[in-house]
Amino acid sequence: MKKRFYVLFLSVILLYAFAFSQEKQAIKQQATQELQAASPDQIKEKIKESGMSEKEATERAAALGIDLQTYLNSNGQNQPGPSLTDSNAIVKGRAAENMRTNVPTIPQAKSTVPEFQDRDIPEGLLPFGYNIFQFPTSTFEPVLNLPTASNYLLGPGDEILLTMWGETQLYLQLTINREGNIVVPNVGPVVAQGVTIEALKSRLMQRMTAIYSGLKNGASNANTWLDVSTGKLRTIQVFVLGEVAKPGGYAVSSMSTSFLALYVAGGPTINGSLRSIDVLRNNKLFAQIDFYDYALRGDKSKDIRLQDGDVVFVHPAGKRAALTGNVIHPAIYETKSKETLKDLIAMAGGLQADAYSDRVHIERIIPFAQRKLYTRNILDIDLPFTSVDAMFNSTFELENGDIVSVLKINNFFQNRVQLSGNVKKPGIFELHKGMKVRDLIIAADSLLTDTFGEHADITRVLPDRRSEILPFNLTKAMELDPANNLELESEDSVTIYKQDFFFPEHTVSISGAVRKPGSYLR
């Protein structure tokens, strides 16, 4: 191994200049493999034996794209990678690395909601909305390369780009100082704090016209023009407190919003509210945020832009109800004081197609104020409905800890019959009103030629789900005999037999020293 390493290493640092490009690549691959398997001490020893300094060896290795210092500075034995001759291993390794780098692993939100511990809910039923804060930062990160919003208020630390062109040409990069001013050469300080970029442009136009007459306050006959925009934006400090994973103060971009502040703080804890989030500014309530507006309807109108010193406060979670069964998005939802069953179903996206709409079952922990009325702690409540619209408009009020179950319809079929056996196109057919055996067989493209005509069966499912068999004469049924051409009912199964089912053919076989060995009818 040492001898081979010595030869390959020298081939990199001494012979690469005499090789063609493809040969260089092969040498590089082989040497890289050997360097990965060698310790830093072994590499230094071979460099010394070659009569070169580490600097010279590093420069020659760099000509082939090998960073020798990486191997010299490695702690201990270098870990060998996949064989460079195994292209599949290299491709798979790179693909796996790309997946680890570009596709984040999103952990599941905790399902241990206090009100529902040790209760009968489906495994994996999660509280709604909390997992959104476990997505990549870009979910809420502001886009900084877009034009500054028209309502953005400038402040100390913001960079202002001032451009003049025409008769006078000028380009300035100015930063708003702590006093809230920008200092324009030959003009002096101009107040920029607390105004929009358009208001600042208007101020600059007025002040600079006195120095640069060609601006003419933006008149139509001006021969010099002015543009004002923002460059780098300032950093502000905001505080995220209450029921969040990592409460504290955070330095964020001045374009950041309340959602980003919640994200950098790890989002609300399992005990934190998504529907009662306050933004405090100058020690006063500035805005109240219901995150469900964004998560359920995509409404970001309440996601306000933060200012320096703002406090985002997450209250403890309010009432919560678990919605299970045949709805679009089963989950544990936080409900406000006057929200009802119709609001809960709307949060879940409505009912699935196979939901049972005549009844909803609720398992309720008896509220504190009512417990003296009962000897035990949990009630089962059935809510009947006359229609699905009645369910969607239900004003039944929910309590903290309710488990609401939307049931599934049964699998009984309304209007189908099945035909099997010796027909041309067996299968399932729609049952029409007044449909009889002969109608069904004609719908199946009639009988095959070897059909047994004296007997066929109808298997009928009775109301108590038991089955009975109704035999009939197939030939007479096809001749419209009322006694045999029976009227069909839903879920009937009609079986048509081949002749050999009743009269099987018996054969004998002969082999050996005979003229015509084989099978013969008996």
Short mmCIF file of C-alpha atoms in Angstrom, two decimals:
data_model
loop_
_atom_site.label_atom_id
_atom_site.label_comp_id
_atom_site.label_asym_id
_atom_site.label_seq_id
_atom_site.Cartn_x
_atom_site.Cartn_y
_atom_site.Cartn_z
CA MET A 1 0.00 0.00 0.00
CA LYS A 2 2.79 2.44 0.96
CA LYS A 3 4.72 1.68 -2.21
CA ARG A 4 1.65 2.22 -4.40
CA PHE A 5 0.87 5.50 -2.67
CA TYR A 6 4.43 6.68 -3.23
CA VAL A 7 4.23 5.96 -6.97
CA LEU A 8 0.80 7.56 -7.45
CA PHE A 9 1.62 10.61 -5.40
CA LEU A 10 4.76 11.27 -7.40
CA SER A 11 2.76 10.84 -10.59
CA VAL A 12 0.57 13.75 -9.50
CA ILE A 13 3.26 16.16 -8.43
CA LEU A 14 5.93 15.27 -11.01
CA LEU A 15 4.38 13.76 -14.11
CA TYR A 16 1.07 15.62 -14.55
CA ALA A 17 2.63 18.12 -16.96
CA PHE A 18 3.41 15.37 -19.48
CA ALA A 19 -0.06 13.80 -19.52
CA PHE A 20 -3.03 14.39 -21.77
CA SER A 21 -6.19 15.79 -20.15
CA GLN A 22 -7.93 12.39 -19.89
CA GLU A 23 -4.80 10.87 -18.37
CA LYS A 24 -4.60 13.74 -15.91
CA GLN A 25 -8.16 13.08 -14.80
CA ALA A 26 -7.43 9.38 -14.25
CA ILE A 27 -4.26 10.23 -12.28
CA LYS A 28 -6.23 12.74 -10.19
CA GLN A 29 -8.90 10.18 -9.37
CA GLN A 30 -6.44 7.48 -8.38
CA ALA A 31 -4.33 9.87 -6.29
CA THR A 32 -7.40 11.27 -4.54
CA GLN A 33 -8.44 7.76 -3.57
CA GLU A 34 -4.99 7.07 -2.10
CA LEU A 35 -4.87 10.41 -0.29
CA GLN A 36 -8.24 9.66 1.35
CA ALA A 37 -6.84 6.42 2.72
CA ALA A 38 -3.58 7.94 4.04
CA SER A 39 -2.92 9.80 7.29
CA PRO A 40 -1.40 13.35 7.32
CA ASP A 41 1.87 11.92 8.65
CA GLN A 42 2.12 9.46 5.77
CA ILE A 43 1.52 12.24 3.23
CA LYS A 44 4.17 14.49 4.81
CA GLU A 45 6.65 11.60 4.83
CA LYS A 46 6.20 10.98 1.09
CA ILE A 47 6.54 14.69 0.30
CA LYS A 48 9.82 14.73 2.21
CA GLU A 49 11.07 11.64 0.38
CA SER A 50 10.29 13.30 -2.96
CA GLY A 51 12.72 16.16 -2.13
CA MET A 52 10.03 18.90 -2.38
CA SER A 53 8.68 21.31 0.21
CA GLU A 54 5.02 21.14 1.31
CA LYS A 55 4.40 24.46 -0.47
CA GLU A 56 5.75 23.19 -3.78
CA ALA A 57 3.82 19.91 -3.51
CA THR A 58 0.66 21.82 -2.68
CA GLU A 59 1.04 24.08 -5.74
CA ARG A 60 1.65 21.15 -8.09
CA ALA A 61 -1.33 19.22 -6.67
CA ALA A 62 -3.50 22.34 -7.06
CA ALA A 63 -2.73 22.37 -10.79
CA LEU A 64 -4.75 19.17 -11.02
CA GLY A 65 -7.54 20.47 -8.80
CA ILE A 66 -6.44 18.65 -5.61
CA ASP A 67 -6.43 20.64 -2.36
CA LEU A 68 -3.50 18.95 -0.62
CA GLN A 69 -3.89 21.06 2.54
CA THR A 70 -7.25 19.42 3.19
CA TYR A 71 -5.52 16.09 3.62
CA LEU A 72 -2.53 17.54 5.49
CA ASN A 73 -4.75 19.31 8.04
CA SER A 74 -7.13 16.39 8.58
CA ASN A 75 -7.34 15.08 12.15
CA GLY A 76 -6.23 11.47 12.11
CA GLN A 77 -6.85 9.00 9.32
CA ASN A 78 -8.70 10.35 6.29
CA GLN A 79 -11.96 8.54 5.71
CA PRO A 80 -12.04 6.81 2.32
CA GLY A 81 -15.00 7.69 0.14
CA PRO A 82 -16.61 5.47 -2.49
CA SER A 83 -14.30 3.94 -5.05
CA LEU A 84 -13.67 6.42 -7.85
CA THR A 85 -13.97 3.59 -10.32
CA ASP A 86 -17.49 2.88 -9.10
CA SER A 87 -19.46 5.56 -10.94
CA ASN A 88 -22.79 4.33 -9.58
CA ALA A 89 -21.60 4.76 -6.02
CA ILE A 90 -20.42 8.30 -6.78
CA VAL A 91 -23.71 9.27 -8.43
CA LYS A 92 -25.78 7.78 -5.61
CA GLY A 93 -23.61 9.50 -3.01
CA ARG A 94 -23.98 12.89 -4.68
CA ALA A 95 -27.73 12.42 -5.08
CA ALA A 96 -28.07 11.57 -1.41
CA GLU A 97 -25.99 14.61 -0.47
CA ASN A 98 -28.16 16.87 -2.63
CA MET A 99 -31.28 15.52 -0.97
CA ARG A 100 -29.82 16.16 2.47
CA THR A 101 -28.81 19.70 1.45
CA ASN A 102 -31.83 20.84 -0.55
CA VAL A 103 -34.75 18.93 0.90
CA PRO A 104 -35.11 19.60 4.63
CA THR A 105 -36.38 16.95 6.96
CA ILE A 106 -39.58 18.25 8.48
CA PRO A 107 -40.29 16.70 11.86
CA GLN A 108 -43.84 15.90 12.81
CA ALA A 109 -45.54 18.29 15.20
CA LYS A 110 -46.09 16.91 18.66
CA SER A 111 -49.45 15.22 19.02
CA THR A 112 -49.43 15.33 22.83
CA VAL A 113 -52.13 17.95 23.29
CA PRO A 114 -52.99 17.98 27.02
CA GLU A 115 -56.78 17.84 26.57
CA PHE A 116 -56.53 14.69 24.45
CA GLN A 117 -53.93 12.61 26.25
CA ASP A 118 -55.03 9.02 26.88
CA ARG A 119 -58.28 9.53 24.98
CA ASP A 120 -59.74 7.59 22.08
CA ILE A 121 -58.53 9.54 19.04
CA PRO A 122 -56.79 8.17 15.92
CA GLU A 123 -53.04 7.73 16.24
CA GLY A 124 -51.16 10.57 14.58
CA LEU A 125 -53.97 13.14 14.84
CA LEU A 126 -51.99 16.39 15.03
CA PRO A 127 -52.83 19.88 16.23
CA PHE A 128 -53.45 22.00 13.17
CA GLY A 129 -50.93 24.59 11.97
CA TYR A 130 -47.93 24.01 14.24
CA ASN A 131 -45.91 22.07 11.65
CA ILE A 132 -45.86 25.12 9.34
CA PHE A 133 -43.18 26.66 11.56
CA GLN A 134 -40.94 23.65 10.93
CA PHE A 135 -40.62 24.34 7.20
CA PRO A 136 -37.53 26.10 5.72
CA THR A 137 -36.90 29.75 6.60
CA SER A 138 -37.99 30.87 3.13
CA THR A 139 -41.60 30.12 4.11
CA PHE A 140 -41.79 33.49 5.90
CA GLU A 141 -38.52 35.20 4.93
CA PRO A 142 -39.03 38.60 3.29
CA VAL A 143 -37.91 39.05 -0.32
CA LEU A 144 -35.30 41.82 -0.20
CA ASN A 145 -34.61 42.22 -3.94
CA LEU A 146 -38.08 43.59 -4.71
CA PRO A 147 -38.92 47.32 -4.78
CA THR A 148 -39.47 48.74 -1.30
CA ALA A 149 -43.14 48.76 -0.37
CA SER A 150 -44.83 52.15 -0.77
CA ASN A 151 -45.79 52.18 2.92
CA TYR A 152 -42.31 51.30 4.21
CA LEU A 153 -41.15 53.91 6.75
CA LEU A 154 -37.47 54.76 6.63
CA GLY A 155 -35.31 54.75 9.74
CA PRO A 156 -31.72 54.98 11.02
CA GLY A 157 -29.49 52.45 9.29
CA ASP A 158 -31.37 52.35 5.97
CA GLU A 159 -29.26 53.07 2.90
CA ILE A 160 -30.56 55.65 0.40
CA LEU A 161 -29.41 55.58 -3.23
CA LEU A 162 -29.62 59.02 -4.87
CA THR A 163 -29.12 59.30 -8.64
CA MET A 164 -29.19 62.41 -10.84
CA TRP A 165 -28.83 62.44 -14.61
CA GLY A 166 -29.21 64.91 -17.44
CA GLU A 167 -27.39 68.26 -17.31
CA THR A 168 -26.00 67.28 -13.91
CA GLN A 169 -24.91 63.76 -13.11
CA LEU A 170 -24.56 62.49 -9.56
CA TYR A 171 -24.66 59.17 -7.72
CA LEU A 172 -24.66 58.99 -3.89
CA GLN A 173 -24.98 56.18 -1.36
CA LEU A 174 -26.21 57.72 1.88
CA THR A 175 -27.11 56.10 5.19
CA ILE A 176 -29.71 57.52 7.55
CA ASN A 177 -27.83 58.49 10.71
CA ARG A 178 -28.94 58.11 14.31
CA GLU A 179 -30.60 61.51 14.23
CA GLY A 180 -32.79 60.32 11.35
CA ASN A 181 -31.13 62.46 8.66
CA ILE A 182 -29.20 61.89 5.47
CA VAL A 183 -26.46 64.38 4.76
CA VAL A 184 -26.38 65.37 1.07
CA PRO A 185 -23.18 67.10 -0.12
CA ASN A 186 -23.75 70.82 -0.85
CA VAL A 187 -27.31 70.48 0.45
CA GLY A 188 -26.95 69.52 4.09
CA PRO A 189 -29.03 67.27 6.37
CA VAL A 190 -32.46 66.16 5.17
CA VAL A 191 -34.91 64.46 7.55
CA ALA A 192 -35.56 60.88 6.38
CA GLN A 193 -36.78 59.05 9.48
CA GLY A 194 -40.44 58.05 9.62
CA VAL A 195 -41.29 58.92 6.01
CA THR A 196 -41.82 56.84 2.88
CA ILE A 197 -39.37 56.81 -0.02
CA GLU A 198 -41.78 58.93 -2.10
CA ALA A 199 -42.05 61.56 0.64
CA LEU A 200 -38.25 61.66 0.94
CA LYS A 201 -37.92 62.13 -2.83
CA SER A 202 -40.28 65.07 -2.67
CA ARG A 203 -38.22 66.66 0.13
CA LEU A 204 -34.97 66.10 -1.73
CA MET A 205 -36.38 67.52 -4.95
CA GLN A 206 -37.36 70.71 -3.15
CA ARG A 207 -34.05 71.10 -1.27
CA MET A 208 -31.80 70.17 -4.18
CA THR A 209 -33.51 72.43 -6.72
CA ALA A 210 -31.96 75.37 -4.87
CA ILE A 211 -28.51 73.95 -5.66
CA TYR A 212 -29.18 72.20 -8.98
CA SER A 213 -31.50 74.53 -10.86
CA GLY A 214 -31.96 72.05 -13.71
CA LEU A 215 -34.22 69.94 -11.46
CA LYS A 216 -36.85 72.74 -11.40
CA ASN A 217 -38.75 70.88 -8.68
CA GLY A 218 -39.64 68.12 -11.17
CA ALA A 219 -41.39 70.46 -13.63
CA SER A 220 -41.99 69.33 -17.21
CA ASN A 221 -39.27 71.63 -18.57
CA ALA A 222 -36.56 70.26 -16.26
CA ASN A 223 -33.26 69.14 -17.82
CA THR A 224 -32.00 67.22 -14.80
CA TRP A 225 -33.83 64.34 -13.19
CA LEU A 226 -33.68 62.75 -9.74
CA ASP A 227 -34.32 59.18 -8.60
CA VAL A 228 -34.33 58.02 -4.98
CA SER A 229 -34.42 54.36 -3.90
CA THR A 230 -33.34 52.17 -1.01
CA GLY A 231 -30.20 50.07 -0.87
CA LYS A 232 -29.33 47.94 2.13
CA LEU A 233 -32.08 48.00 4.72
CA ARG A 234 -31.51 48.37 8.44
CA THR A 235 -31.68 45.64 11.04
CA ILE A 236 -34.21 45.97 13.85
CA GLN A 237 -34.60 44.18 17.16
CA VAL A 238 -37.93 42.60 18.02
CA PHE A 239 -39.01 40.48 20.97
CA VAL A 240 -41.01 37.27 20.77
CA LEU A 241 -42.47 36.24 24.12
CA GLY A 242 -45.13 34.05 25.66
CA GLU A 243 -45.82 30.45 24.63
CA VAL A 244 -43.08 30.11 22.00
CA ALA A 245 -40.30 27.56 21.67
CA LYS A 246 -37.42 30.09 22.01
CA PRO A 247 -38.60 33.35 23.60
CA GLY A 248 -36.25 36.33 23.48
CA GLY A 249 -35.01 39.23 21.38
CA TYR A 250 -34.07 38.78 17.73
CA ALA A 251 -32.28 40.94 15.15
CA VAL A 252 -34.22 40.79 11.87
CA SER A 253 -34.52 42.77 8.67
CA SER A 254 -36.67 45.90 8.81
CA MET A 255 -38.84 44.28 6.12
CA SER A 256 -39.67 41.38 8.46
CA THR A 257 -43.20 40.63 9.57
CA SER A 258 -44.83 39.09 12.61
CA PHE A 259 -44.87 35.64 10.97
CA LEU A 260 -41.09 35.72 10.48
CA ALA A 261 -40.60 36.72 14.12
CA LEU A 262 -42.69 33.74 15.19
CA TYR A 263 -40.65 31.49 12.90
CA VAL A 264 -37.22 32.55 14.18
CA ALA A 265 -38.50 31.94 17.72
CA GLY A 266 -39.42 28.36 16.78
CA GLY A 267 -43.17 28.99 16.55
CA PRO A 268 -45.75 28.54 19.30
CA THR A 269 -45.34 25.61 21.65
CA ILE A 270 -47.99 22.90 21.86
CA ASN A 271 -49.59 24.97 24.65
CA GLY A 272 -49.40 28.20 22.63
CA SER A 273 -52.22 29.77 20.69
CA LEU A 274 -52.26 30.21 16.94
CA ARG A 275 -55.36 32.36 17.16
CA SER A 276 -54.47 34.86 19.89
CA ILE A 277 -51.18 36.55 18.98
CA ASP A 278 -50.60 40.19 19.94
CA VAL A 279 -48.21 42.74 18.46
CA LEU A 280 -47.29 45.39 21.04
CA ARG A 281 -45.78 48.71 19.90
CA ASN A 282 -44.71 51.38 22.35
CA ASN A 283 -46.24 49.30 25.17
CA LYS A 284 -49.68 49.41 23.54
CA LEU A 285 -51.65 46.78 21.64
CA PHE A 286 -51.03 47.52 17.97
CA ALA A 287 -52.50 44.43 16.25
CA GLN A 288 -54.04 41.05 16.98
CA ILE A 289 -53.24 38.11 14.71
CA ASP A 290 -55.22 34.95 14.01
CA PHE A 291 -52.77 32.62 12.23
CA TYR A 292 -55.70 30.49 11.00
CA ASP A 293 -56.56 33.32 8.57
CA TYR A 294 -53.29 32.58 6.80
CA ALA A 295 -53.14 28.80 7.27
CA LEU A 296 -56.74 28.13 6.16
CA ARG A 297 -57.48 30.94 3.72
CA GLY A 298 -54.10 32.33 2.66
CA ASP A 299 -54.99 35.75 4.11
CA LYS A 300 -51.78 37.62 5.08
CA SER A 301 -53.44 40.99 5.64
CA LYS A 302 -52.84 40.77 9.39
CA ASP A 303 -49.17 39.83 8.95
CA ILE A 304 -47.94 43.33 9.74
CA ARG A 305 -44.43 44.65 9.15
CA LEU A 306 -42.57 45.03 12.43
CA GLN A 307 -40.72 48.06 13.76
CA ASP A 308 -37.76 48.32 16.10
CA GLY A 309 -38.73 47.34 19.63
CA ASP A 310 -42.01 45.60 18.72
CA VAL A 311 -43.11 42.71 20.92
CA VAL A 312 -44.87 39.65 19.48
CA PHE A 313 -46.69 37.90 22.33
CA VAL A 314 -48.27 34.43 22.01
CA HIS A 315 -51.05 33.71 24.51
CA PRO A 316 -51.81 30.22 25.88
CA ALA A 317 -54.05 28.16 23.60
CA GLY A 318 -57.79 28.58 23.99
CA LYS A 319 -60.44 25.90 23.56
CA ARG A 320 -59.54 23.01 21.30
CA ALA A 321 -61.65 20.34 19.62
CA ALA A 322 -60.54 17.22 17.78
CA LEU A 323 -62.32 16.51 14.50
CA THR A 324 -61.96 12.93 13.30
CA GLY A 325 -63.52 10.67 10.72
CA ASN A 326 -64.61 11.45 7.19
CA VAL A 327 -63.59 15.08 6.78
CA ILE A 328 -60.99 16.48 4.41
CA HIS A 329 -58.41 17.41 7.06
CA PRO A 330 -58.90 15.63 10.40
CA ALA A 331 -56.93 17.45 13.10
CA ILE A 332 -57.09 19.10 16.50
CA TYR A 333 -58.33 22.67 15.98
CA GLU A 334 -58.28 25.68 18.26
CA THR A 335 -61.70 27.31 18.52
CA LYS A 336 -62.77 30.76 19.64
CA SER A 337 -65.51 31.44 22.16
CA LYS A 338 -68.48 31.62 19.82
CA GLU A 339 -67.39 29.20 17.14
CA THR A 340 -69.69 26.26 16.48
CA LEU A 341 -69.78 22.89 14.75
CA LYS A 342 -70.20 24.53 11.33
CA ASP A 343 -67.01 26.55 11.89
CA LEU A 344 -65.11 23.41 12.89
CA ILE A 345 -66.21 21.53 9.76
CA ALA A 346 -65.28 24.54 7.62
CA MET A 347 -61.77 24.58 9.16
CA ALA A 348 -61.37 20.94 8.14
CA GLY A 349 -62.26 21.72 4.51
CA GLY A 350 -65.69 20.07 4.63
CA LEU A 351 -66.84 16.47 4.38
CA GLN A 352 -65.43 13.62 2.34
CA ALA A 353 -67.71 12.09 -0.28
CA ASP A 354 -68.41 9.00 1.86
CA ALA A 355 -69.27 10.92 5.06
CA TYR A 356 -72.50 10.07 6.88
CA SER A 357 -74.45 13.32 7.22
CA ASP A 358 -77.42 12.17 9.33
CA ARG A 359 -75.56 12.13 12.64
CA VAL A 360 -72.39 13.43 14.33
CA HIS A 361 -71.04 11.96 17.55
CA ILE A 362 -69.34 14.08 20.21
CA GLU A 363 -67.38 12.86 23.21
CA ARG A 364 -67.26 15.71 25.74
CA ILE A 365 -65.39 16.32 28.96
CA ILE A 366 -68.04 17.86 31.17
CA PRO A 367 -67.21 21.58 31.66
CA PHE A 368 -66.20 22.65 35.18
CA ALA A 369 -69.41 24.59 35.83
CA GLN A 370 -71.62 21.56 35.03
CA ARG A 371 -69.81 18.77 36.87
CA LYS A 372 -72.02 18.95 39.94
CA LEU A 373 -74.91 17.85 37.73
CA TYR A 374 -73.27 14.52 36.86
CA THR A 375 -71.71 11.64 38.76
CA ARG A 376 -69.06 11.01 36.09
CA ASN A 377 -66.86 13.16 33.89
CA ILE A 378 -67.50 12.40 30.21
CA LEU A 379 -70.66 12.69 28.11
CA ASP A 380 -71.50 11.11 24.75
CA ILE A 381 -73.67 13.33 22.56
CA ASP A 382 -75.39 12.45 19.28
CA LEU A 383 -76.42 15.30 17.00
CA PRO A 384 -79.02 14.26 14.39
CA PHE A 385 -79.45 16.21 11.15
CA THR A 386 -82.17 16.16 8.53
CA SER A 387 -79.78 17.12 5.70
CA VAL A 388 -76.18 17.90 4.98
CA ASP A 389 -77.06 21.60 4.84
CA ALA A 390 -78.37 21.34 8.38
CA MET A 391 -74.98 19.96 9.45
CA PHE A 392 -73.09 22.71 7.62
CA ASN A 393 -75.20 25.35 9.38
CA SER A 394 -75.21 23.79 12.84
CA THR A 395 -74.89 26.33 15.66
CA PHE A 396 -74.04 23.69 18.27
CA GLU A 397 -71.40 25.29 20.50
CA LEU A 398 -68.18 23.42 21.20
CA GLU A 399 -66.39 22.96 24.51
CA ASN A 400 -62.73 22.54 25.29
CA GLY A 401 -61.68 18.91 24.77
CA ASP A 402 -64.58 17.87 22.51
CA ILE A 403 -63.90 14.93 20.18
CA VAL A 404 -66.18 15.30 17.17
CA SER A 405 -66.54 12.19 14.99
CA VAL A 406 -67.98 12.32 11.47
CA LEU A 407 -69.04 8.79 10.58
CA LYS A 408 -68.80 6.88 7.29
CA ILE A 409 -71.68 5.61 5.17
CA ASN A 410 -72.31 1.86 4.86
CA ASN A 411 -71.29 -0.12 1.79
CA PHE A 412 -74.79 -1.18 0.71
CA PHE A 413 -75.49 -0.69 -2.99
CA GLN A 414 -78.69 0.91 -4.19
CA ASN A 415 -79.12 -0.36 -7.75
CA ARG A 416 -76.69 -2.95 -8.94
CA VAL A 417 -76.92 -6.57 -10.04
CA GLN A 418 -74.18 -8.99 -10.99
CA LEU A 419 -74.14 -11.54 -13.80
CA SER A 420 -71.54 -14.30 -13.90
CA GLY A 421 -70.99 -17.57 -15.71
CA ASN A 422 -71.60 -18.61 -19.30
CA VAL A 423 -72.51 -15.27 -20.93
CA LYS A 424 -70.56 -13.21 -23.41
CA LYS A 425 -69.94 -10.17 -21.16
CA PRO A 426 -70.32 -10.98 -17.47
CA GLY A 427 -69.96 -8.27 -14.84
CA ILE A 428 -71.82 -5.69 -12.75
CA PHE A 429 -74.83 -3.91 -14.25
CA GLU A 430 -77.11 -1.06 -13.31
CA LEU A 431 -80.50 -2.22 -12.06
CA HIS A 432 -83.33 -0.46 -13.87
CA LYS A 433 -86.88 -0.31 -12.59
CA GLY A 434 -88.75 -3.49 -13.63
CA MET A 435 -85.57 -5.20 -14.87
CA LYS A 436 -85.90 -9.01 -15.26
CA VAL A 437 -83.56 -11.94 -15.91
CA ARG A 438 -83.95 -11.83 -19.70
CA ASP A 439 -83.21 -8.03 -19.76
CA LEU A 440 -80.00 -8.60 -17.82
CA ILE A 441 -78.80 -11.39 -20.15
CA ILE A 442 -79.50 -9.29 -23.24
CA ALA A 443 -77.52 -6.45 -21.64
CA ALA A 444 -74.61 -8.92 -21.33
CA ASP A 445 -74.71 -9.63 -25.10
CA SER A 446 -76.65 -12.90 -24.59
CA LEU A 447 -75.58 -16.47 -23.82
CA LEU A 448 -72.73 -18.60 -25.07
CA THR A 449 -73.56 -21.65 -27.19
CA ASP A 450 -72.72 -24.33 -24.60
CA THR A 451 -75.02 -22.88 -21.93
CA PHE A 452 -77.12 -25.24 -19.81
CA GLY A 453 -80.69 -23.99 -20.30
CA GLU A 454 -82.66 -25.98 -17.75
CA HIS A 455 -81.23 -24.43 -14.62
CA ALA A 456 -79.76 -21.11 -13.40
CA ASP A 457 -79.66 -19.38 -10.00
CA ILE A 458 -80.32 -15.98 -8.45
CA THR A 459 -78.55 -15.33 -5.14
CA ARG A 460 -80.57 -12.67 -3.31
CA VAL A 461 -79.50 -10.67 -0.25
CA LEU A 462 -82.35 -10.39 2.22
CA PRO A 463 -83.01 -7.32 4.42
CA ASP A 464 -81.34 -9.04 7.39
CA ARG A 465 -78.24 -9.57 5.17
CA ARG A 466 -78.77 -13.32 4.88
CA SER A 467 -78.79 -14.86 1.40
CA GLU A 468 -81.26 -17.12 -0.37
CA ILE A 469 -80.98 -18.92 -3.72
CA LEU A 470 -83.80 -18.70 -6.27
CA PRO A 471 -83.47 -21.36 -9.03
CA PHE A 472 -85.17 -20.84 -12.40
CA ASN A 473 -85.34 -22.42 -15.86
CA LEU A 474 -83.12 -20.30 -18.11
CA THR A 475 -84.65 -21.46 -21.38
CA LYS A 476 -88.14 -20.56 -20.22
CA ALA A 477 -86.94 -17.25 -18.83
CA MET A 478 -85.57 -16.36 -22.26
CA GLU A 479 -88.99 -17.27 -23.69
CA LEU A 480 -90.59 -14.67 -21.32
CA ASP A 481 -92.24 -17.25 -19.07
CA PRO A 482 -93.44 -15.15 -16.08
CA ALA A 483 -92.69 -17.94 -13.61
CA ASN A 484 -89.02 -18.05 -14.61
CA ASN A 485 -88.28 -14.59 -15.99
CA LEU A 486 -88.03 -13.22 -12.48
CA GLU A 487 -87.84 -9.54 -11.61
CA LEU A 488 -84.49 -8.59 -10.14
CA GLU A 489 -83.70 -6.70 -6.95
CA SER A 490 -80.66 -4.68 -5.92
CA GLU A 491 -77.56 -6.79 -5.14
CA ASP A 492 -78.98 -9.88 -6.87
CA SER A 493 -76.30 -12.13 -8.34
CA VAL A 494 -77.34 -14.24 -11.36
CA THR A 495 -75.26 -17.34 -12.23
CA ILE A 496 -75.44 -19.04 -15.66
CA TYR A 497 -73.90 -22.53 -15.99
CA LYS A 498 -72.16 -24.41 -18.79
CA GLN A 499 -73.52 -27.80 -19.88
CA ASP A 500 -70.53 -29.71 -18.61
CA PHE A 501 -71.14 -28.33 -15.11
CA PHE A 502 -74.06 -30.77 -14.85
CA PHE A 503 -72.88 -33.33 -17.40
CA PRO A 504 -69.14 -33.52 -17.07
CA GLU A 505 -67.20 -35.47 -19.68
CA HIS A 506 -65.28 -38.53 -18.41
CA THR A 507 -62.17 -39.66 -20.22
CA VAL A 508 -59.68 -42.51 -20.07
CA SER A 509 -56.03 -42.32 -21.05
CA ILE A 510 -53.88 -44.95 -22.71
CA SER A 511 -50.15 -44.90 -23.33
CA GLY A 512 -47.36 -47.25 -24.18
CA ALA A 513 -47.11 -49.76 -27.04
CA VAL A 514 -50.34 -48.86 -28.83
CA ARG A 515 -50.91 -47.32 -32.23
CA LYS A 516 -52.76 -44.18 -30.96
CA PRO A 517 -51.99 -43.30 -27.34
CA GLY A 518 -54.00 -40.44 -25.75
CA SER A 519 -57.25 -39.56 -23.93
CA TYR A 520 -60.62 -40.86 -25.06
CA LEU A 521 -64.20 -40.18 -23.98
CA ARG A 522 -65.59 -42.97 -21.89
#
